[in-house]
Amino acid sequence: AQSVTQLDSHVSVSEGTPVLLRCNYSSSYSPSLFWYVQHPNKGLQLLLKYTSAATLVKGINGFEAEFKKSETSFHLTKPSAHMSDAAEYFCVVSQGGYQKVTFGTGTKLQVIP
Amino acid sequence: GAVVSQHPSRVICKSGTSVKIECRSLDFQATTMFWYRQFPKQSLMLMATSNEGSKATYEQGVEKDKFLINHASLTLSTLTVTSAHPEDSSFYICSARDSGGLAGRTDTQYFGPGTRLTVL
């Protein structure tokens, strides 16, 4: 069984300040973990993924996430928020291979000018 | 690489009609595609797993006779909403898993841009 919890439904930051979106997971096996971003009325775009290689994963648009097995976390960070980062972010867990994925409930990021 | 398209992007139909949505993997082959439904301000709900050349696997509570899925080729899956009603209005998103075997790609789902269905 697997599950994922996004601890914040809304996060608001000022432009130029750091972003932290939290995600905790549970999985019976070594998981694959993903972060996707969704802009309004759009599909999902893959930001980054962890699949048992380096624990610090760098993605697109300056985002990165660190896999911490001891804390069962995969938090998404960015040093400096940009207005274009305002969107919905989904943390996703998979038990690898051809397994189904499980979505978190999403975190809406608001960036204040 | 790993581009998935959906057509149409937006459709408005009358109650009782059927609507077909296409999902295509443009630059890779996908033996497995997924269909999701997303209600406003909510996460994605998996409806069914579409397998090339075989019957789709539906999630609990999803009517297979209402949401017909066909995955006739390695690059195309279709979802047909039959006898649509206003409660079927939603944002439908497909995803495809790269089955070409490239390292690091087979466990990743690539999403289409979504189809907004409005049933009047």
Tab-separated table of N, CA, C and O in Angstrom, chain A residues 3-108:
chain	number	residue	atom	x	y	z
A	3	SER	N	0.726	5.772	0.127
A	3	SER	CA	-0.061	6.981	0.289
A	3	SER	C	0.872	8.177	0.291
A	3	SER	O	2.088	8.032	0.474
A	4	VAL	N	0.313	9.328	0.072
A	4	VAL	CA	1.106	10.551	0.092
A	4	VAL	C	0.282	11.654	0.718
A	4	VAL	O	-0.922	11.758	0.473
A	5	THR	N	0.929	12.447	1.562
A	5	THR	CA	0.265	13.530	2.269
A	5	THR	C	0.965	14.843	1.969
A	5	THR	O	2.174	14.972	2.202
A	6	GLN	N	0.225	15.778	1.440
A	6	GLN	CA	0.746	17.125	1.261
A	6	GLN	C	0.198	17.946	2.421
A	6	GLN	O	-1.014	18.105	2.572
A	7	LEU	N	1.095	18.421	3.219
A	7	LEU	CA	0.727	18.964	4.519
A	7	LEU	C	0.030	20.317	4.432
A	7	LEU	O	-0.663	20.713	5.370
A	8	ASP	N	0.221	21.039	3.354
A	8	ASP	CA	-0.369	22.370	3.226
A	8	ASP	C	-1.224	22.439	1.973
A	8	ASP	O	-0.744	22.109	0.892
A	9	SER	N	-2.459	22.858	2.110
A	9	SER	CA	-3.308	23.002	0.925
A	9	SER	C	-3.003	24.320	0.207
A	9	SER	O	-3.190	24.415	-1.007
A	10	HIS	N	-2.560	25.324	0.967
A	10	HIS	CA	-2.208	26.627	0.391
A	10	HIS	C	-0.891	27.097	0.998
A	10	HIS	O	-0.676	26.967	2.208
A	11	VAL	N	-0.042	27.646	0.143
A	11	VAL	CA	1.189	28.285	0.599
A	11	VAL	C	1.293	29.627	-0.105
A	11	VAL	O	1.111	29.707	-1.325
A	12	SER	N	1.591	30.649	0.659
A	12	SER	CA	1.716	31.982	0.094
A	12	SER	C	3.105	32.532	0.413
A	12	SER	O	3.519	32.518	1.584
A	13	VAL	N	3.809	32.995	-0.612
A	13	VAL	CA	5.149	33.548	-0.414
A	13	VAL	C	5.255	34.845	-1.199
A	13	VAL	O	4.522	35.066	-2.168
A	14	SER	N	6.193	35.677	-0.806
A	14	SER	CA	6.478	36.889	-1.565
A	14	SER	C	7.463	36.567	-2.680
A	14	SER	O	8.306	35.674	-2.546
A	15	GLU	N	7.327	37.288	-3.775
A	15	GLU	CA	8.256	37.101	-4.890
A	15	GLU	C	9.689	37.312	-4.406
A	15	GLU	O	9.970	38.262	-3.669
A	16	GLY	N	10.573	36.401	-4.807
A	16	GLY	CA	11.969	36.514	-4.419
A	16	GLY	C	12.334	35.792	-3.134
A	16	GLY	O	13.513	35.682	-2.804
A	17	THR	N	11.346	35.290	-2.424
A	17	THR	CA	11.612	34.554	-1.174
A	17	THR	C	11.566	33.053	-1.429
A	17	THR	O	11.017	32.608	-2.456
A	18	PRO	N	12.113	32.261	-0.507
A	18	PRO	CA	12.159	30.803	-0.739
A	18	PRO	C	10.776	30.150	-0.696
A	18	PRO	O	9.857	30.622	-0.018
A	19	VAL	N	10.698	29.032	-1.412
A	19	VAL	CA	9.476	28.231	-1.450
A	19	VAL	C	9.748	26.876	-0.801
A	19	VAL	O	10.787	26.256	-1.059
A	20	LEU	N	8.827	26.435	0.031
A	20	LEU	CA	8.885	25.097	0.612
A	20	LEU	C	7.499	24.486	0.538
A	20	LEU	O	6.555	24.987	1.145
A	21	LEU	N	7.368	23.401	-0.208
A	21	LEU	CA	6.113	22.657	-0.284
A	21	LEU	C	6.384	21.271	0.282
A	21	LEU	O	7.255	20.552	-0.205
A	22	ARG	N	5.615	20.904	1.292
A	22	ARG	CA	5.915	19.687	2.039
A	22	ARG	C	5.133	18.483	1.544
A	22	ARG	O	3.952	18.597	1.190
A	23	CYS	N	5.821	17.337	1.583
A	23	CYS	CA	5.211	16.083	1.147
A	23	CYS	C	5.772	14.949	1.993
A	23	CYS	O	6.989	14.811	2.130
A	24	ASN	N	4.894	14.141	2.552
A	24	ASN	CA	5.293	12.917	3.240
A	24	ASN	C	4.618	11.731	2.574
A	24	ASN	O	3.505	11.849	2.073
A	25	TYR	N	5.291	10.618	2.575
A	25	TYR	CA	4.766	9.458	1.867
A	25	TYR	C	4.839	8.214	2.747
A	25	TYR	O	5.555	8.190	3.757
A	26	SER	N	4.111	7.208	2.352
A	26	SER	CA	4.296	5.881	2.926
A	26	SER	C	4.239	4.882	1.793
A	26	SER	O	3.464	5.038	0.844
A	27	SER	N	5.099	3.875	1.890
A	27	SER	CA	5.171	2.881	0.830
A	27	SER	C	5.752	1.596	1.391
A	27	SER	O	6.663	1.627	2.209
A	28	SER	N	5.217	0.488	0.929
A	28	SER	CA	5.702	-0.813	1.409
A	28	SER	C	7.046	-1.166	0.779
A	28	SER	O	7.775	-1.991	1.301
A	29	TYR	N	7.352	-0.547	-0.346
A	29	TYR	CA	8.587	-0.851	-1.053
A	29	TYR	C	9.343	0.440	-1.323
A	29	TYR	O	8.856	1.523	-1.013
A	30	SER	N	10.505	0.324	-1.901
A	30	SER	CA	11.253	1.525	-2.257
A	30	SER	C	10.461	2.304	-3.293
A	30	SER	O	10.214	1.803	-4.386
A	31	PRO	N	10.072	3.497	-2.954
A	31	PRO	CA	9.175	4.227	-3.855
A	31	PRO	C	9.904	5.040	-4.914
A	31	PRO	O	11.068	5.376	-4.775
A	32	SER	N	9.170	5.373	-5.940
A	32	SER	CA	9.544	6.456	-6.838
A	32	SER	C	8.661	7.637	-6.464
A	32	SER	O	7.475	7.457	-6.176
A	33	LEU	N	9.238	8.805	-6.449
A	33	LEU	CA	8.501	9.989	-6.026
A	33	LEU	C	8.627	11.076	-7.086
A	33	LEU	O	9.684	11.238	-7.699
A	34	PHE	N	7.547	11.811	-7.267
A	34	PHE	CA	7.487	12.820	-8.319
A	34	PHE	C	6.838	14.090	-7.766
A	34	PHE	O	6.001	14.036	-6.868
A	35	TRP	N	7.210	15.199	-8.363
A	35	TRP	CA	6.477	16.444	-8.198
A	35	TRP	C	6.025	16.912	-9.583
A	35	TRP	O	6.825	16.969	-10.530
A	36	TYR	N	4.727	17.239	-9.655
A	36	TYR	CA	4.161	17.796	-10.871
A	36	TYR	C	3.585	19.181	-10.551
A	36	TYR	O	3.123	19.431	-9.446
A	37	VAL	N	3.564	20.020	-11.587
A	37	VAL	CA	2.945	21.336	-11.448
A	37	VAL	C	1.797	21.445	-12.446
A	37	VAL	O	1.884	20.925	-13.564
A	38	GLN	N	0.714	22.072	-12.004
A	38	GLN	CA	-0.446	22.270	-12.875
A	38	GLN	C	-0.863	23.735	-12.826
A	38	GLN	O	-1.248	24.236	-11.769
A	39	HIS	N	-0.800	24.387	-13.971
A	39	HIS	CA	-1.332	25.739	-14.079
A	39	HIS	C	-2.814	25.654	-14.409
A	39	HIS	O	-3.281	24.623	-14.920
A	40	PRO	N	-3.596	26.692	-14.130
A	40	PRO	CA	-5.053	26.633	-14.305
A	40	PRO	C	-5.462	26.128	-15.674
A	40	PRO	O	-4.961	26.594	-16.700
A	41	ASN	N	-6.384	25.177	-15.661
A	41	ASN	CA	-6.949	24.591	-16.879
A	41	ASN	C	-5.895	23.973	-17.801
A	41	ASN	O	-6.089	23.922	-19.022
A	42	LYS	N	-4.820	23.516	-17.214
A	42	LYS	CA	-3.762	22.869	-17.977
A	42	LYS	C	-3.510	21.461	-17.444
A	42	LYS	O	-3.976	21.098	-16.358
A	43	GLY	N	-2.769	20.680	-18.209
A	43	GLY	CA	-2.352	19.371	-17.732
A	43	GLY	C	-1.226	19.483	-16.740
A	43	GLY	O	-0.853	20.570	-16.302
A	44	LEU	N	-0.678	18.355	-16.368
A	44	LEU	CA	0.397	18.330	-15.378
A	44	LEU	C	1.755	18.259	-16.062
A	44	LEU	O	1.956	17.484	-16.997
A	45	GLN	N	2.676	19.026	-15.544
A	45	GLN	CA	4.032	19.030	-16.060
A	45	GLN	C	4.968	18.457	-15.003
A	45	GLN	O	4.912	18.854	-13.835
A	46	LEU	N	5.822	17.533	-15.415
A	46	LEU	CA	6.767	16.927	-14.487
A	46	LEU	C	7.855	17.927	-14.111
A	46	LEU	O	8.534	18.468	-14.975
A	47	LEU	N	8.000	18.157	-12.808
A	47	LEU	CA	9.057	19.036	-12.312
A	47	LEU	C	10.333	18.259	-12.053
A	47	LEU	O	11.426	18.697	-12.425
A	48	LEU	N	10.184	17.142	-11.352
A	48	LEU	CA	11.345	16.329	-11.018
A	48	LEU	C	10.867	14.980	-10.501
A	48	LEU	O	9.687	14.814	-10.181
A	49	LYS	N	11.824	14.046	-10.394
A	49	LYS	CA	11.471	12.731	-9.872
A	49	LYS	C	12.657	12.109	-9.156
A	49	LYS	O	13.819	12.388	-9.464
A	50	TYR	N	12.353	11.276	-8.187
A	50	TYR	CA	13.346	10.498	-7.463
A	50	TYR	C	13.080	9.016	-7.729
A	50	TYR	O	11.959	8.536	-7.543
A	51	THR	N	14.142	8.318	-8.173
A	51	THR	CA	13.972	6.883	-8.436
A	51	THR	C	15.173	6.102	-7.943
A	51	THR	O	15.761	5.322	-8.669
A	52	SER	N	15.560	6.324	-6.697
A	52	SER	CA	16.588	5.562	-5.984
A	52	SER	C	18.011	5.908	-6.391
A	52	SER	O	18.920	5.160	-6.091
A	53	ALA	N	18.198	6.998	-7.051
A	53	ALA	CA	19.556	7.451	-7.344
A	53	ALA	C	19.937	8.500	-6.284
A	53	ALA	O	19.743	8.280	-5.109
A	54	ALA	N	20.433	9.646	-6.701
A	54	ALA	CA	20.818	10.685	-5.754
A	54	ALA	C	19.609	11.163	-4.964
A	54	ALA	O	18.519	11.333	-5.509
A	55	THR	N	19.791	11.389	-3.666
A	55	THR	CA	18.664	11.782	-2.822
A	55	THR	C	18.258	13.231	-3.039
A	55	THR	O	17.121	13.598	-2.768
A	56	LEU	N	19.170	14.059	-3.499
A	56	LEU	CA	18.839	15.451	-3.827
A	56	LEU	C	18.598	15.519	-5.330
A	56	LEU	O	19.504	15.277	-6.125
A	57	VAL	N	17.388	15.834	-5.678
A	57	VAL	CA	16.986	15.814	-7.074
A	57	VAL	C	16.763	17.240	-7.561
A	57	VAL	O	16.037	18.006	-6.927
A	58	LYS	N	17.374	17.569	-8.664
A	58	LYS	CA	17.173	18.888	-9.257
A	58	LYS	C	16.199	18.762	-10.423
A	58	LYS	O	16.295	17.838	-11.229
A	59	GLY	N	15.281	19.722	-10.489
A	59	GLY	CA	14.289	19.688	-11.546
A	59	GLY	C	14.342	20.930	-12.410
A	59	GLY	O	15.330	21.657	-12.427
A	60	ILE	N	13.245	21.149	-13.095
A	60	ILE	CA	13.180	22.305	-13.985
A	60	ILE	C	12.803	23.561	-13.210
A	60	ILE	O	12.296	23.480	-12.084
A	61	ASN	N	13.059	24.706	-13.809
A	61	ASN	CA	12.652	26.004	-13.266
A	61	ASN	C	13.231	26.285	-11.879
A	61	ASN	O	12.632	27.022	-11.103
A	62	GLY	N	14.369	25.708	-11.563
A	62	GLY	CA	15.046	26.000	-10.307
A	62	GLY	C	14.545	25.234	-9.103
A	62	GLY	O	14.984	25.475	-7.979
A	63	PHE	N	13.622	24.332	-9.289
A	63	PHE	CA	13.094	23.529	-8.185
A	63	PHE	C	14.011	22.346	-7.880
A	63	PHE	O	14.675	21.820	-8.769
A	64	GLU	N	14.015	21.946	-6.636
A	64	GLU	CA	14.690	20.728	-6.236
A	64	GLU	C	13.955	20.110	-5.053
A	64	GLU	O	13.147	20.763	-4.387
A	65	ALA	N	14.228	18.826	-4.828
A	65	ALA	CA	13.589	18.111	-3.729
A	65	ALA	C	14.583	17.116	-3.154
A	65	ALA	O	15.438	16.591	-3.868
A	66	GLU	N	14.452	16.877	-1.863
A	66	GLU	CA	15.352	15.949	-1.204
A	66	GLU	C	14.580	14.773	-0.640
A	66	GLU	O	13.614	14.957	0.115
A	67	PHE	N	14.988	13.583	-1.011
A	67	PHE	CA	14.382	12.365	-0.499
A	67	PHE	C	15.033	12.026	0.840
A	67	PHE	O	16.251	11.830	0.907
A	68	LYS	N	14.221	11.977	1.896
A	68	LYS	CA	14.717	11.630	3.221
A	68	LYS	C	13.959	10.401	3.707
A	68	LYS	O	12.821	10.502	4.192
A	69	LYS	N	14.621	9.268	3.612
A	69	LYS	CA	13.956	8.018	3.963
A	69	LYS	C	13.586	7.975	5.443
A	69	LYS	O	12.508	7.501	5.812
A	70	SER	N	14.476	8.475	6.289
A	70	SER	CA	14.238	8.417	7.732
A	70	SER	C	13.023	9.238	8.137
A	70	SER	O	12.352	8.930	9.122
A	71	GLU	N	12.736	10.271	7.365
A	71	GLU	CA	11.593	11.131	7.662
A	71	GLU	C	10.419	10.855	6.722
A	71	GLU	O	9.383	11.511	6.851
A	72	THR	N	10.573	9.921	5.827
A	72	THR	CA	9.585	9.619	4.774
A	72	THR	C	9.054	10.906	4.148
A	72	THR	O	7.840	11.117	4.022
A	73	SER	N	9.997	11.775	3.764
A	73	SER	CA	9.597	13.056	3.202
A	73	SER	C	10.240	13.278	1.838
A	73	SER	O	11.283	12.694	1.516
A	74	PHE	N	9.626	14.158	1.083
A	74	PHE	CA	10.135	14.528	-0.243
A	74	PHE	C	9.675	15.960	-0.494
A	74	PHE	O	8.870	16.228	-1.363
A	75	HIS	N	10.195	16.881	0.271
A	75	HIS	CA	9.773	18.272	0.197
A	75	HIS	C	10.359	18.972	-1.028
A	75	HIS	O	11.521	18.761	-1.390
A	76	LEU	N	9.569	19.843	-1.607
A	76	LEU	CA	9.963	20.604	-2.801
A	76	LEU	C	10.398	22.005	-2.378
A	76	LEU	O	9.697	22.655	-1.592
A	77	THR	N	11.523	22.453	-2.906
A	77	THR	CA	12.029	23.773	-2.546
A	77	THR	C	12.488	24.537	-3.772
A	77	THR	O	12.777	23.965	-4.821
A	78	LYS	N	12.540	25.853	-3.591
A	78	LYS	CA	13.098	26.741	-4.607
A	78	LYS	C	13.641	27.950	-3.872
A	78	LYS	O	12.962	28.494	-3.000
A	79	PRO	N	14.840	28.384	-4.182
A	79	PRO	CA	15.453	29.474	-3.410
A	79	PRO	C	14.718	30.809	-3.522
A	79	PRO	O	14.663	31.567	-2.560
A	80	SER	N	14.162	31.075	-4.698
A	80	SER	CA	13.576	32.387	-4.927
A	80	SER	C	12.334	32.250	-5.799
A	80	SER	O	12.436	31.847	-6.960
A	81	ALA	N	11.196	32.585	-5.249
A	81	ALA	CA	9.941	32.420	-5.981
A	81	ALA	C	9.783	33.470	-7.074
A	81	ALA	O	10.140	34.644	-6.900
A	82	HIS	N	9.193	33.021	-8.168
A	82	HIS	CA	8.881	33.906	-9.282
A	82	HIS	C	7.376	33.915	-9.475
A	82	HIS	O	6.693	32.940	-9.145
A	83	MET	N	6.867	35.006	-10.007
A	83	MET	CA	5.417	35.117	-10.203
A	83	MET	C	4.867	33.946	-11.012
A	83	MET	O	3.760	33.453	-10.766
A	84	SER	N	5.644	33.484	-11.973
A	84	SER	CA	5.179	32.392	-12.834
A	84	SER	C	5.109	31.042	-12.111
A	84	SER	O	4.594	30.068	-12.655
A	85	ASP	N	5.624	30.989	-10.881
A	85	ASP	CA	5.549	29.745	-10.108
A	85	ASP	C	4.173	29.527	-9.483
A	85	ASP	O	3.886	28.441	-8.975
A	86	ALA	N	3.330	30.541	-9.506
A	86	ALA	CA	1.998	30.403	-8.924
A	86	ALA	C	1.219	29.336	-9.686
A	86	ALA	O	0.988	29.460	-10.896
A	87	ALA	N	0.841	28.283	-8.979
A	87	ALA	CA	0.191	27.128	-9.615
A	87	ALA	C	-0.175	26.126	-8.526
A	87	ALA	O	0.047	26.367	-7.341
A	88	GLU	N	-0.707	24.985	-8.968
A	88	GLU	CA	-0.997	23.876	-8.057
A	88	GLU	C	0.120	22.849	-8.215
A	88	GLU	O	0.538	22.541	-9.332
A	89	TYR	N	0.600	22.329	-7.093
A	89	TYR	CA	1.689	21.370	-7.116
A	89	TYR	C	1.223	20.053	-6.492
A	89	TYR	O	0.609	20.039	-5.414
A	90	PHE	N	1.547	18.965	-7.172
A	90	PHE	CA	1.136	17.639	-6.706
A	90	PHE	C	2.361	16.768	-6.441
A	90	PHE	O	3.241	16.652	-7.299
A	91	CYS	N	2.373	16.161	-5.276
A	91	CYS	CA	3.371	15.156	-4.940
A	91	CYS	C	2.772	13.790	-5.258
A	91	CYS	O	1.595	13.533	-4.946
A	92	VAL	N	3.563	12.931	-5.889
A	92	VAL	CA	3.040	11.657	-6.370
A	92	VAL	C	3.998	10.549	-5.970
A	92	VAL	O	5.220	10.708	-6.080
A	93	VAL	N	3.455	9.424	-5.538
A	93	VAL	CA	4.280	8.275	-5.171
A	93	VAL	C	3.908	7.075	-6.014
A	93	VAL	O	2.743	6.878	-6.361
A	94	SER	N	4.914	6.297	-6.356
A	94	SER	CA	4.693	5.062	-7.095
A	94	SER	C	5.617	4.003	-6.524
A	94	SER	O	6.715	4.323	-6.059
A	95	GLN	N	5.158	2.785	-6.560
A	95	GLN	CA	6.020	1.710	-6.066
A	95	GLN	C	6.888	1.162	-7.181
A	95	GLN	O	7.394	0.066	-7.108
A	96	GLY	N	7.039	1.958	-8.237
A	96	GLY	CA	8.003	1.647	-9.265
A	96	GLY	C	7.458	0.745	-10.345
A	96	GLY	O	6.356	0.218	-10.245
A	97	GLY	N	8.256	0.596	-11.379
A	97	GLY	CA	7.880	-0.287	-12.466
A	97	GLY	C	6.574	0.151	-13.104
A	97	GLY	O	6.418	1.301	-13.467
A	98	TYR	N	5.639	-0.748	-13.185
A	98	TYR	CA	4.388	-0.460	-13.864
A	98	TYR	C	3.226	-0.332	-12.882
A	98	TYR	O	2.082	-0.578	-13.207
A	99	GLN	N	3.543	0.100	-11.665
A	99	GLN	CA	2.507	0.256	-10.663
A	99	GLN	C	1.734	1.550	-10.872
A	99	GLN	O	2.232	2.512	-11.451
A	100	LYS	N	0.528	1.570	-10.345
A	100	LYS	CA	-0.251	2.795	-10.372
A	100	LYS	C	0.392	3.805	-9.433
A	100	LYS	O	1.101	3.463	-8.504
A	101	VAL	N	0.086	5.063	-9.689
A	101	VAL	CA	0.604	6.111	-8.835
A	101	VAL	C	-0.491	6.601	-7.902
A	101	VAL	O	-1.683	6.429	-8.176
A	102	THR	N	-0.073	7.233	-6.841
A	102	THR	CA	-1.002	7.835	-5.898
A	102	THR	C	-0.682	9.314	-5.792
A	102	THR	O	0.477	9.683	-5.558
A	103	PHE	N	-1.712	10.139	-5.935
A	103	PHE	CA	-1.539	11.587	-5.911
A	103	PHE	C	-1.802	12.137	-4.518
A	103	PHE	O	-2.688	11.661	-3.798
A	104	GLY	N	-1.038	13.160	-4.168
A	104	GLY	CA	-1.396	13.955	-3.015
A	104	GLY	C	-2.560	14.860	-3.370
A	104	GLY	O	-2.984	14.933	-4.521
A	105	THR	N	-3.063	15.554	-2.380
A	105	THR	CA	-4.241	16.394	-2.581
A	105	THR	C	-3.903	17.740	-3.191
A	105	THR	O	-4.791	18.506	-3.538
A	106	GLY	N	-2.623	18.025	-3.331
A	106	GLY	CA	-2.215	19.249	-3.994
A	106	GLY	C	-1.952	20.400	-3.039
A	106	GLY	O	-2.565	20.509	-1.980
A	107	THR	N	-1.031	21.266	-3.413
A	107	THR	CA	-0.742	22.499	-2.683
A	107	THR	C	-0.798	23.650	-3.672
A	107	THR	O	-0.104	23.628	-4.681
A	108	LYS	N	-1.632	24.608	-3.349
A	108	LYS	CA	-1.729	25.774	-4.217
A	108	LYS	C	-0.716	26.814	-3.750
A	108	LYS	O	-0.763	27.262	-2.600
